[in-house]
Every structure is written in C-alpha cells, then in structure tokens.
PDB file of C-alpha atoms (C1' of nucleotides) in Angstrom:
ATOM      1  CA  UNK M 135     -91.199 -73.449   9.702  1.00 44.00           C
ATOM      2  CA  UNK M 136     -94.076 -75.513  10.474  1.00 46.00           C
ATOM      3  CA  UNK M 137     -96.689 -74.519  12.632  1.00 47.00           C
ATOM      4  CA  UNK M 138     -95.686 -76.508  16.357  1.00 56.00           C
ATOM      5  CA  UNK M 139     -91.831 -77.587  15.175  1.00 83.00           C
ATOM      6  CA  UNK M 140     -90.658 -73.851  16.274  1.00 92.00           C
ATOM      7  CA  UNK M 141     -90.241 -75.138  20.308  1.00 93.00           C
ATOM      8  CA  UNK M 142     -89.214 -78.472  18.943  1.00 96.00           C
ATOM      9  CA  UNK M 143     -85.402 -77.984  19.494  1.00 97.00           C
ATOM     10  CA  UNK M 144     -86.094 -76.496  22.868  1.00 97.00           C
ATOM     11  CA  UNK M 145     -88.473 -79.771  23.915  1.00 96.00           C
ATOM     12  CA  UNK M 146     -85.427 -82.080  22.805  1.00 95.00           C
ATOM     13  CA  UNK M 147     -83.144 -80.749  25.112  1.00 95.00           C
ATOM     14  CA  UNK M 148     -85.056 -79.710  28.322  1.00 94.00           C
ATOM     15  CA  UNK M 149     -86.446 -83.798  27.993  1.00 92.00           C
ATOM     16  CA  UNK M 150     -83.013 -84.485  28.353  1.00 89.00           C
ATOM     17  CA  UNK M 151     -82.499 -83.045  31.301  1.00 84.00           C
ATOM     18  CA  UNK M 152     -85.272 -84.725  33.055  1.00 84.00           C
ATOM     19  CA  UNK M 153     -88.886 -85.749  32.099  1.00 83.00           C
ATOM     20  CA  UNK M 154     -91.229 -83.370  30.970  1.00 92.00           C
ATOM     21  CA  UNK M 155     -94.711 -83.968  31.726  1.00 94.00           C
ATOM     22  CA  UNK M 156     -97.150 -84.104  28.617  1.00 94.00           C
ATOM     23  CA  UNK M 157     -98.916 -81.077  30.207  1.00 95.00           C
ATOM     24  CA  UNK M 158     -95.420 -79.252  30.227  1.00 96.00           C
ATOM     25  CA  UNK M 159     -95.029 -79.931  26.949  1.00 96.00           C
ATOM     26  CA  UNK M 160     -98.274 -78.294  26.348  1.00 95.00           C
ATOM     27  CA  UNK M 161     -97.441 -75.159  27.973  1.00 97.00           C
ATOM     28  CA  UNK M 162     -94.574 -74.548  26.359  1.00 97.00           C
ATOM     29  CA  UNK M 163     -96.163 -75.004  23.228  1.00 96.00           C
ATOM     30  CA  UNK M 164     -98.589 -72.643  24.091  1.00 96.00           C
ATOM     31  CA  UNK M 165     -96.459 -70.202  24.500  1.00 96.00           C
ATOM     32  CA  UNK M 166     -97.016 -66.730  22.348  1.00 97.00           C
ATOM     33  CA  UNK M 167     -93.634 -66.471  20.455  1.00 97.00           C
ATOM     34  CA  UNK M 168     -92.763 -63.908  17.460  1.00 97.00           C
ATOM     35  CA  UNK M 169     -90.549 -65.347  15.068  1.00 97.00           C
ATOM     36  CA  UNK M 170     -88.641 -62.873  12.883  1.00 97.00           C
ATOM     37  CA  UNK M 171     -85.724 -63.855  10.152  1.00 97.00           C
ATOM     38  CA  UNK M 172     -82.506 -62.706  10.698  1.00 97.00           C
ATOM     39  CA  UNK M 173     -79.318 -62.357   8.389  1.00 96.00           C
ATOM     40  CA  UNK M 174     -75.465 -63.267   9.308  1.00 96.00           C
ATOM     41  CA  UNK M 175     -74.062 -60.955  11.603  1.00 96.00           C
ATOM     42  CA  UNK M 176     -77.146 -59.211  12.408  1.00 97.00           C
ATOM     43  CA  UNK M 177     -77.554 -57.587  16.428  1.00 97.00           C
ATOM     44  CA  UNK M 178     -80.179 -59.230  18.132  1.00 98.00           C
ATOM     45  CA  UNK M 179     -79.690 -57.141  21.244  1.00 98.00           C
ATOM     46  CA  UNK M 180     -77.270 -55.127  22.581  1.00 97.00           C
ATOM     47  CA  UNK M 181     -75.065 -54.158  25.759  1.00 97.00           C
ATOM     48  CA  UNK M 182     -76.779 -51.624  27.405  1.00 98.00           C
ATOM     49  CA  UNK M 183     -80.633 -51.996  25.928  1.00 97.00           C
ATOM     50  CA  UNK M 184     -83.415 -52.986  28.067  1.00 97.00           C
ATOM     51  CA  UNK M 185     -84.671 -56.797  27.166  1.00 96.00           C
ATOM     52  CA  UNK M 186     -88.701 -56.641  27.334  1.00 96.00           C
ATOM     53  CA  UNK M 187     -88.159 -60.620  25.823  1.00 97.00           C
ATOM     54  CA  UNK M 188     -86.137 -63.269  25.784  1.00 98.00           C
ATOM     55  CA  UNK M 189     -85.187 -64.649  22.158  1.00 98.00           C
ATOM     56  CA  UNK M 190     -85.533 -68.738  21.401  1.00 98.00           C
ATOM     57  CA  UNK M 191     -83.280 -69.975  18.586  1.00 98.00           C
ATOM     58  CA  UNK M 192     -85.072 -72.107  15.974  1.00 98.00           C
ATOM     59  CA  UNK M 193     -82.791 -71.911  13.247  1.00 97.00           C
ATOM     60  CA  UNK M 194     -79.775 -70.998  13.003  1.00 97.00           C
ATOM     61  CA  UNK M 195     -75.974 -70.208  15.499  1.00 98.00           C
ATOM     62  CA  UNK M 196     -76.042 -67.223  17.563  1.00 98.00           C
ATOM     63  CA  UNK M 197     -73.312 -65.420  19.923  1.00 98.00           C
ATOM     64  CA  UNK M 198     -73.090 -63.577  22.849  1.00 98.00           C
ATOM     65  CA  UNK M 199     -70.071 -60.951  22.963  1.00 97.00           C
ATOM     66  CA  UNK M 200     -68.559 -58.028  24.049  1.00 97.00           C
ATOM     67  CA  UNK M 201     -66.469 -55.551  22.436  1.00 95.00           C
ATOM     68  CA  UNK M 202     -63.621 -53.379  23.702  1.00 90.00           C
ATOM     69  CA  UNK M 203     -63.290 -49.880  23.462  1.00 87.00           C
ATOM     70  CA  UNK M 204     -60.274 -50.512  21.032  1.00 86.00           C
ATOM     71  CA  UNK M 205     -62.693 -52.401  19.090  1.00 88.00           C
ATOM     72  CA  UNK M 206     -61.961 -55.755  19.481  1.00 92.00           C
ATOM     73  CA  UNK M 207     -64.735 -58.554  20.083  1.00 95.00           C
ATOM     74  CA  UNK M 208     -64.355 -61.575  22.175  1.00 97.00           C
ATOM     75  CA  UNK M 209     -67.081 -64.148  21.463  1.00 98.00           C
ATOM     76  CA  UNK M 210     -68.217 -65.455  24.966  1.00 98.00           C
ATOM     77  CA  UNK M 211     -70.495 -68.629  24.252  1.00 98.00           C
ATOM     78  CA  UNK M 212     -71.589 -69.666  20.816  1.00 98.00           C
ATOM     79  CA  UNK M 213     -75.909 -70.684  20.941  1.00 98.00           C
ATOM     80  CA  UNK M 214     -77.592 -73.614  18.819  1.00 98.00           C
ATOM     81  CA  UNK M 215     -81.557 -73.970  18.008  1.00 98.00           C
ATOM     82  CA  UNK M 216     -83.162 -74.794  21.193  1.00 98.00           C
ATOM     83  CA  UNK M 217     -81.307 -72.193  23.518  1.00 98.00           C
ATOM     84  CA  UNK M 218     -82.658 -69.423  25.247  1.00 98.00           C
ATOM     85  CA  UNK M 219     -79.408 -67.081  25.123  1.00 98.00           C
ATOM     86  CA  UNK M 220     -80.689 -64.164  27.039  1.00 97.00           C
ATOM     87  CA  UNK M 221     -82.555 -65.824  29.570  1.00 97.00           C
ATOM     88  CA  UNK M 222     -81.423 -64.235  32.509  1.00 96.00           C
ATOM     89  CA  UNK M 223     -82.712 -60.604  30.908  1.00 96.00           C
ATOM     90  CA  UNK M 224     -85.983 -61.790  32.911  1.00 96.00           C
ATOM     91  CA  UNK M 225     -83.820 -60.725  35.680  1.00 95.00           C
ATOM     92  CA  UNK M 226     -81.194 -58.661  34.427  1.00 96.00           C
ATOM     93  CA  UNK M 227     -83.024 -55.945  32.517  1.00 93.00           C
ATOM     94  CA  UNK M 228     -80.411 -54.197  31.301  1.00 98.00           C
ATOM     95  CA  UNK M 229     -78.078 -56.393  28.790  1.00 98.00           C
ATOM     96  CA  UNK M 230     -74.220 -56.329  29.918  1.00 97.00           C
ATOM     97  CA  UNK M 231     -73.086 -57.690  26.611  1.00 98.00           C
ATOM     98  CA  UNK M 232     -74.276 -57.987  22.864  1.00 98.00           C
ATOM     99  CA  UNK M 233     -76.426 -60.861  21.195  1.00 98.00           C
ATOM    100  CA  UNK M 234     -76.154 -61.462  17.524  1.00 98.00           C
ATOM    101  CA  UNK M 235     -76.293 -63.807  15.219  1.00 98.00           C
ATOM    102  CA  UNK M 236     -73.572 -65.692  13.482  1.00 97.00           C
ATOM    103  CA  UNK M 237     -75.296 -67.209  10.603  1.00 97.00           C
ATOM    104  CA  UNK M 238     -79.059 -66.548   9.262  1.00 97.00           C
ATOM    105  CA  UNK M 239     -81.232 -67.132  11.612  1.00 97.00           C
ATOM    106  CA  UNK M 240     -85.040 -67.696  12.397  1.00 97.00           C
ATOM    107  CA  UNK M 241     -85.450 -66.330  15.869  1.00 98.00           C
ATOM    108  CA  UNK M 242     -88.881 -66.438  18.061  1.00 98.00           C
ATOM    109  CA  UNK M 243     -89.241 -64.011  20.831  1.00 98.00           C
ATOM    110  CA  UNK M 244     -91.025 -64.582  23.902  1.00 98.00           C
ATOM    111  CA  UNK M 245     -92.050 -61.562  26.136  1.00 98.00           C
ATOM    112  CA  UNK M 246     -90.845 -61.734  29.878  1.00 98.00           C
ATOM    113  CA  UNK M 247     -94.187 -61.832  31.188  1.00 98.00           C
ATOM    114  CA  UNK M 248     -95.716 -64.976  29.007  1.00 98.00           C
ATOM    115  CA  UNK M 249     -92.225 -66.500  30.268  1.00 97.00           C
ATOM    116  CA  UNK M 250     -93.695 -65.604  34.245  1.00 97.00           C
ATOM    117  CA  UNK M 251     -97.061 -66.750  33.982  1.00 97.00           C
ATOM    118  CA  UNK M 252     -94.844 -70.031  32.693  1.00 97.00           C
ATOM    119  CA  UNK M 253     -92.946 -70.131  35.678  1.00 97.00           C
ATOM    120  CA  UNK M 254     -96.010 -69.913  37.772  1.00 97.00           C
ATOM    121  CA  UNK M 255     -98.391 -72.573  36.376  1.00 97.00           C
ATOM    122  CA  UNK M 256     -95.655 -74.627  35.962  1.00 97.00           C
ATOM    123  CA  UNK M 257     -92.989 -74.491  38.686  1.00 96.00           C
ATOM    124  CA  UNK M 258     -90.965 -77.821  37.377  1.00 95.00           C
ATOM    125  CA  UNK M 259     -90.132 -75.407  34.293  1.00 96.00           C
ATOM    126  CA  UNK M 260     -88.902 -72.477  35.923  1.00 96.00           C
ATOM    127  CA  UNK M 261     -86.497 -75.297  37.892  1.00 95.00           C
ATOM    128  CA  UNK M 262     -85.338 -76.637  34.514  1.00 95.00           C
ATOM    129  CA  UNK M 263     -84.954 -73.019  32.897  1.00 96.00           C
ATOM    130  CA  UNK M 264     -82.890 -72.062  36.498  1.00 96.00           C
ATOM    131  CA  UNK M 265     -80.940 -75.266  35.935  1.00 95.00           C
ATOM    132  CA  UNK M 266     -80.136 -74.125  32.564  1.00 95.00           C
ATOM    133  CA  UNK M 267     -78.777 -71.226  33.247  1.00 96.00           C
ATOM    134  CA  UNK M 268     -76.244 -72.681  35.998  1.00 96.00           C
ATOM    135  CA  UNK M 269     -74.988 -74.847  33.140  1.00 97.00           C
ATOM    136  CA  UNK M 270     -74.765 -71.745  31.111  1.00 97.00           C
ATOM    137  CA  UNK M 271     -72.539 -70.126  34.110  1.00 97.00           C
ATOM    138  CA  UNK M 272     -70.469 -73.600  33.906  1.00 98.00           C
ATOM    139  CA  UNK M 273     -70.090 -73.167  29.991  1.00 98.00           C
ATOM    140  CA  UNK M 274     -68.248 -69.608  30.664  1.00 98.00           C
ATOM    141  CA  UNK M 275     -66.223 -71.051  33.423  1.00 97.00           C
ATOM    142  CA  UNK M 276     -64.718 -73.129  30.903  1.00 97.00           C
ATOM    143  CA  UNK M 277     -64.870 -70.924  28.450  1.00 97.00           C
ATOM    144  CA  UNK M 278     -62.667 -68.952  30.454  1.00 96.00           C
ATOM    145  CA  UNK M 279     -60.205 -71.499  31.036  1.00 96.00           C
ATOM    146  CA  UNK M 280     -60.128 -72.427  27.891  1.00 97.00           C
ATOM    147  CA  UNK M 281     -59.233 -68.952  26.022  1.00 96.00           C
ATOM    148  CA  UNK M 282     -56.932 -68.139  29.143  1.00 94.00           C
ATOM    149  CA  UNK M 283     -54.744 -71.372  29.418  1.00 94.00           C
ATOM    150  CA  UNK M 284     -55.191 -73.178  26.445  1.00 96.00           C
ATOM    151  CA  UNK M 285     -52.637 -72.874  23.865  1.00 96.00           C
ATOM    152  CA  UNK M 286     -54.864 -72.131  20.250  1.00 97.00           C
ATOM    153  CA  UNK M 287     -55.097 -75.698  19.086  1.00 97.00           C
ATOM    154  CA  UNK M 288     -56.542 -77.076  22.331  1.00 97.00           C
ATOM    155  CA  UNK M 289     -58.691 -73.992  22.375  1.00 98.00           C
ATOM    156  CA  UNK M 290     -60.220 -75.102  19.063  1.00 98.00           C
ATOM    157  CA  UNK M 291     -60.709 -78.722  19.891  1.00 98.00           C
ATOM    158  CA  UNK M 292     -61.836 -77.550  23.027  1.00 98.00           C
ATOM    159  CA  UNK M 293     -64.973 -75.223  21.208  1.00 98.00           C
ATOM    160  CA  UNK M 294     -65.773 -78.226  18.985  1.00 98.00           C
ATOM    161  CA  UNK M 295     -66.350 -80.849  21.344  1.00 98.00           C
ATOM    162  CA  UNK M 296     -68.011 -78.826  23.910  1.00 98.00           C
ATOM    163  CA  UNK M 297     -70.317 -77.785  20.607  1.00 98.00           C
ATOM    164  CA  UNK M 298     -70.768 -81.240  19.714  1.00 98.00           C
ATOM    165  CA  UNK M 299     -72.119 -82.530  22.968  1.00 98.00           C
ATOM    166  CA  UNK M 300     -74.553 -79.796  22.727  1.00 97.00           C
ATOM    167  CA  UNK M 301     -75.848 -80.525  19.290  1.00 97.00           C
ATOM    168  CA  UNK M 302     -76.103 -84.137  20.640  1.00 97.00           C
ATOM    169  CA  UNK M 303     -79.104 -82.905  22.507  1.00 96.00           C
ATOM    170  CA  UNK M 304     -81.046 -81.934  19.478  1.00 96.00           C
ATOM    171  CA  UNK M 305     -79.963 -84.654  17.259  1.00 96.00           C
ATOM    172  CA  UNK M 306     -77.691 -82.818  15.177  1.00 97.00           C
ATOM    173  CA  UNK M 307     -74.110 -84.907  15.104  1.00 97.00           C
ATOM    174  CA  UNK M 308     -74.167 -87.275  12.155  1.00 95.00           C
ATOM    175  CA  UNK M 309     -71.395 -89.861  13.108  1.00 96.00           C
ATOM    176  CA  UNK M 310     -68.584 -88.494  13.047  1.00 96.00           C
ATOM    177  CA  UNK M 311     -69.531 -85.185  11.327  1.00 97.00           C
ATOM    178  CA  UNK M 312     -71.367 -81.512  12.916  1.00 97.00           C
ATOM    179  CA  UNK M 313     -72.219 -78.466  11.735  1.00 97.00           C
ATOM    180  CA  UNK M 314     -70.033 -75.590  13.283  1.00 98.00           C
ATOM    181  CA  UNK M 315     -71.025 -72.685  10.082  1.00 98.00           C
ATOM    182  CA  UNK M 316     -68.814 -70.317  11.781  1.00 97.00           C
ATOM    183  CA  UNK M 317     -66.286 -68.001   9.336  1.00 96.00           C
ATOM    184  CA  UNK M 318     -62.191 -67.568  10.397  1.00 95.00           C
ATOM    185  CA  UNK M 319     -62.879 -64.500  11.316  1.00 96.00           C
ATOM    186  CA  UNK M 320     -65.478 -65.460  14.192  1.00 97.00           C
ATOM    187  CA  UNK M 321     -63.921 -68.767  15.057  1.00 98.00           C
ATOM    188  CA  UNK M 322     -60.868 -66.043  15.562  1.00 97.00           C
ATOM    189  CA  UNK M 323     -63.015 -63.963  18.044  1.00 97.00           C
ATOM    190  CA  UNK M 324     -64.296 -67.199  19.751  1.00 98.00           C
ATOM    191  CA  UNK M 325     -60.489 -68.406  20.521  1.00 98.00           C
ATOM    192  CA  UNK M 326     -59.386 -64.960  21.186  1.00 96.00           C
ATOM    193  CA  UNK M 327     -56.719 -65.075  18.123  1.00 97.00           C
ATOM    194  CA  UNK M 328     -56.879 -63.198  14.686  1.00 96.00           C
ATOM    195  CA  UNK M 329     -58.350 -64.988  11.913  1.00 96.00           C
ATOM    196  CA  UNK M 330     -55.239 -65.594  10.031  1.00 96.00           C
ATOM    197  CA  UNK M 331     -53.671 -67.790  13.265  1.00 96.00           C
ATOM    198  CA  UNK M 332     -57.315 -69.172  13.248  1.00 97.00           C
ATOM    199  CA  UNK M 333     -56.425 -70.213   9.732  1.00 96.00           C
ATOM    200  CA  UNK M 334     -53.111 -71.564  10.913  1.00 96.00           C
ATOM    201  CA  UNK M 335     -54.151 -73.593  13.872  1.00 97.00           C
ATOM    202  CA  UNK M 336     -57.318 -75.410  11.283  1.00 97.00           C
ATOM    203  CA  UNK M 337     -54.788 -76.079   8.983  1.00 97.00           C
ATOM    204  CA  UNK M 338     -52.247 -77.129  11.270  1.00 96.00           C
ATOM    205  CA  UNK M 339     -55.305 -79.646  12.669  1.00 97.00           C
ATOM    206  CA  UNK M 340     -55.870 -80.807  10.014  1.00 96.00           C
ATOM    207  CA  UNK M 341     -52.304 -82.104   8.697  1.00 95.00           C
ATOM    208  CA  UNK M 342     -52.119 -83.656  11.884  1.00 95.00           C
ATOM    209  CA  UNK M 343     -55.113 -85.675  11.555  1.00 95.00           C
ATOM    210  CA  UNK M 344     -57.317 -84.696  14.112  1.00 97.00           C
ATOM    211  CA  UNK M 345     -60.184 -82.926  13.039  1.00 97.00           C
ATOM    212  CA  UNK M 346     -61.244 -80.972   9.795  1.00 97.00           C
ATOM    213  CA  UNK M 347     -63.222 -78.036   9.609  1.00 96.00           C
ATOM    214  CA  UNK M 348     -64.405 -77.355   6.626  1.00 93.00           C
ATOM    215  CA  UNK M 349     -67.242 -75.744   5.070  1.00 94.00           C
ATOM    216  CA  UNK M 350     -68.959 -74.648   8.460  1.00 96.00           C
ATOM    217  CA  UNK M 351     -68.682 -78.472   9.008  1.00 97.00           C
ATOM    218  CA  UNK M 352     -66.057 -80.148  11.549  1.00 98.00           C
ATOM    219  CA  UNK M 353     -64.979 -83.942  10.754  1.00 97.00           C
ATOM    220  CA  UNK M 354     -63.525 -85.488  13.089  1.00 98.00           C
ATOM    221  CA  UNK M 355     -60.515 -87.991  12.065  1.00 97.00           C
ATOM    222  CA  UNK M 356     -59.605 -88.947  14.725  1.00 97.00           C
ATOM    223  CA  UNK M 357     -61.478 -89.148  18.146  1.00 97.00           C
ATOM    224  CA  UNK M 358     -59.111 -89.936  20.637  1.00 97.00           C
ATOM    225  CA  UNK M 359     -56.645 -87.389  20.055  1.00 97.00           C
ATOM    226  CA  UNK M 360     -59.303 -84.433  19.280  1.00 97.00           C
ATOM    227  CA  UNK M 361     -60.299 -85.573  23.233  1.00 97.00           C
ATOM    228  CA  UNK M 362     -56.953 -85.823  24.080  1.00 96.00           C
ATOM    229  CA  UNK M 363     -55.794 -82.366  22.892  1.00 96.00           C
ATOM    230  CA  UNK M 364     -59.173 -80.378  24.358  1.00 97.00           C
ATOM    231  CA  UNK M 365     -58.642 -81.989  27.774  1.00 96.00           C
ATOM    232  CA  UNK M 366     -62.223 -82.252  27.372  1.00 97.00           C
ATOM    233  CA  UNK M 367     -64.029 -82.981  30.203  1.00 96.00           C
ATOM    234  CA  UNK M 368     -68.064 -82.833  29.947  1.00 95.00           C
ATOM    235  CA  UNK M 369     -68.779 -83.156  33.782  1.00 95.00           C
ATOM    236  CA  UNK M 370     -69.456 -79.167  33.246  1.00 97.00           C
ATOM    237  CA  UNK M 371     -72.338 -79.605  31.011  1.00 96.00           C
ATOM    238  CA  UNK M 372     -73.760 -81.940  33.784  1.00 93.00           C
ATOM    239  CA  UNK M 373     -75.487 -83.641  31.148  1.00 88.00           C
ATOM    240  CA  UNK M 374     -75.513 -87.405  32.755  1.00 73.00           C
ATOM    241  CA  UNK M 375     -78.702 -87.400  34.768  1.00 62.00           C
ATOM    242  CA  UNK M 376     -77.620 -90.256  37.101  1.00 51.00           C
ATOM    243  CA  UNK M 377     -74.476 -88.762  39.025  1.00 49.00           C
TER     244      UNK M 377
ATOM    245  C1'  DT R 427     -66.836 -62.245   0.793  1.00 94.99           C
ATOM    246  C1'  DC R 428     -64.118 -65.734   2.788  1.00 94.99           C
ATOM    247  C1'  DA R 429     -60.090 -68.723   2.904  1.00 94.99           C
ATOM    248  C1'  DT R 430     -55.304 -69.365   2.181  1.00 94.99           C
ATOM    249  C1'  DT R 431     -50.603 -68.461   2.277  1.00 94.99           C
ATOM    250  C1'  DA R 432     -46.169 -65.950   2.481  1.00 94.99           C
ATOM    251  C1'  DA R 433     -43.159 -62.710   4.519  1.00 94.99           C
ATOM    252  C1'  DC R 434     -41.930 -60.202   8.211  1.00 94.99           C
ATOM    253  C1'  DT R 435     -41.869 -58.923  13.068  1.00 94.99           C
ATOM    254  C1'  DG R 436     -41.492 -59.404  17.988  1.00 94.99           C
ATOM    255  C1'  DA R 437     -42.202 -61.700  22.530  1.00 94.99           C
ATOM    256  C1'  DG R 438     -40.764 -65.143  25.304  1.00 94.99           C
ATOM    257  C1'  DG R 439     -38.824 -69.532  26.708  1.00 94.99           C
TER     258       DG R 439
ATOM    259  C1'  DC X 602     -32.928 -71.133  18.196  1.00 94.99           C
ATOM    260  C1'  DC X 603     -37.758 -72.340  18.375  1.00 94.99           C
ATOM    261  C1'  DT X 604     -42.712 -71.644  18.899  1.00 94.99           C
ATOM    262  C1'  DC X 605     -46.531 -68.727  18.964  1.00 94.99           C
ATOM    263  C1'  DA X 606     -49.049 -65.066  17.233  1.00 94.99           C
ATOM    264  C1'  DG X 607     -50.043 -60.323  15.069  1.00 94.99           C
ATOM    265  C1'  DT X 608     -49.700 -57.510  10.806  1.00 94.99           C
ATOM    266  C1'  DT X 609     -49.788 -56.791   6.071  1.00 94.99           C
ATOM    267  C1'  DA X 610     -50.523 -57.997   1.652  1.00 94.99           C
ATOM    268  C1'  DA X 611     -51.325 -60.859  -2.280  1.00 94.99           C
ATOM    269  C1'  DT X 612     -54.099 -64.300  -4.331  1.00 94.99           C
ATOM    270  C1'  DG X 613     -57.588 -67.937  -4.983  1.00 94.99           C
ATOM    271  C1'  DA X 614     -62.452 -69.924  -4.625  1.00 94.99           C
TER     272       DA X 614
END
DNA sequence: TCATTAACTGAGG
DNA sequence: CCTCAGTTAATGA
C-alpha cells in the first residue's frame, strides 16, 4: 500500500456525496492511521469490547454481525474499502455487535480522539461522517426488509445490487461484472438461509439467467430482471445529490 | 476448504 | 400437490 492511497477509497466516496474542499482533503490525509493485515474470518472487534478507534477499510470486505446464543450468526451489513464500519463507537463505546472480516484484509485504525480534533477543525466533515451514518441506519432498514419479506432469491439480488451501487462509488464495477468474494456459507448468514439453500438459490439464478456468482465475482446477465426481482430501489442510499 | 448435489424431511399454502 | 428450506451426507474442485 502506497504511502497516501490508504484514505483514497474513503476520498472517492465522501466527494461523492458533496464537494470536499482541497483543505479537507488534506486533513483527512493527515490523519494518524495504523494499518494492520488481517486474514479471512478474522474478529476485528467484538460485542461487548470497548472501541478506543474506529477501523477504515483499505483493502479488503468486512461484516458486522451478531450471533445467537444457539450459535447462529446473522450478517447485518456487508463493508467495502472506503467505509468506516464502526463509526458510531465514537459514541457508542461499548460495541453491541461483532466486526470481522470476510476476506483478507488491510485495515487502518484511527483513534477516537484524532477522529474529534477532525470534527472540530473541520465541521463540514463531521456533517458528511453524520450523514454517513444515517445512510448506514437506511442500509439496515432495508436490510431488514429484505431478510424479513423477501423470499431467498430476491434477497440475493437484493444484496448484490445494493453492493454494486456501493462499489460504484469507488470505481469498482467493471461493466457488467463486481467483486462480491463472499463464500456460501457467509452469503448464507447474510440472507439468513443455510449455505446449502444459498447454493440452491445461486444456482437456481443462474439457470434462469439473471445473474452469476461465481468465483467471489457476480455477472450480471441480465439487468432488467436482476432489478426486477430485488425490487431494488436506491432512493435509500440517497446517493443522487440533486433531489 | 469450499462448492455442489442428492435424498429425505417437514411446514405451510 | 407444490414450493421453500433445513439436515445430512457424499463427492468434486
């Protein structure tokens, strides 16, 4: 990772949210961030631990989850290079659900205070980092929705465009192709079904046409009906600046 | 390790 | 009777 490019992801999508001022830019680059490596499946923090920083993704898919007591986990938002995940530890010490990573990942952490004195010299970031996390409250909205009322192939389509919009903001959809490197087992945990139904329901998309995923890679065949079965609608993601 | 598939089961419409 | 989904188990990449 080369020296400046670790924020680069994050840059990419706050700018298009709204502007960012060259001196913003600066600050965020200035910003004292830890990056450690991280393998599949690895904890980055957990429910009930006390979050002294909040963790940047610069390589890599994360998820936040929570497990039952019977032991099964229910993956509750799936995070791409350039999200903060565990922003609102800043204000909720103590985390109420687990943070790990799906694939490897390089990770840079950013203590709580560096991320105040941010807030304070530059006010028009805290707004953008407090808009952020309203879309992230819209995300599990859906999310919720989606894994209550959705029968399992809609639920799938559902996570992939959602996914792909996001990876829009960073530049990472090539036509009509995205990365989504998750196994059956976690796509499973993400649709709340096992990971042999999530084997059906891919399958089952793909005979049909719509979409292919394949290799931690979705390819879409055809667009229409991939929208048509999510009942996508991105006004959530409140990504159109001029509504 | 992960993906795939079959066979069986039961819930529910 | 049909669809959806969990379980188990075998097998392939």
């Amino acid at each position: 990772m080369s020296g400046d490019e670790i924020p680069a992801a994050l840059v990419k999508r706050l700018r298009a949210a709204s502007g960012l001022s060259e001196q913003e830019i600066m600050a965020i680059h200035a910003l004292p961030i830890l990056v450690r490596e991280y393998g599949a499946e690895r904890a980055v923090v957990s429910e009930g631990q006390r979050a002294v920083e909040c963790c940047l993704i610069v390589r890599g898919f994360c998820a936040r989850s929570k497990t039952t007591s019977e032991g099964r986990r229910q993956i509750l938002s799936i995070h791409i290079p350039g999200e903060i995940p565990d922003l609102m530890s800043l204000h909720l010490h103590v985390m109420d659900h687990d943070l790990r990573t799906l694939t490897p990942c390089t990770l840079g952490f950013v203590h709580h205070e560096a991320l105040r004195l941010l807030y304070r010299r530059q006010p028009n970031l805290a707004d953008l980092f407090w808009r952020d996390t309203l879309i992230d409250a819209a995300m599990f909205r859906e999310w919720i929705v989606n894994v209550g009322q959705r029968p399992a192939p809609a639920r799938l389509a559902h996570v992939m465009v959602e996914l792909r919009e996001r990876l829009k903001l960073i530049g990472r959809v090539e036509g009509s192709s995205f990365e989504m490197p998750l196994t059956q087992e976690q796509v499973g945990e993400a649709l709340g079904i096992t990971a042999v139904h999530a084997n059906r329901v891919i399958k089952q998309l793909r005979q049909d046409g719509i979409v292919d995923l394949h290799r931690g890679r979705v390819d879409v065949l055809d667009e229409t009906r991939l929208l048509e079965l999510a009942g996508f609608d991105g006004r959530y993601l409140h990504q159109s600046p001029a509504l």
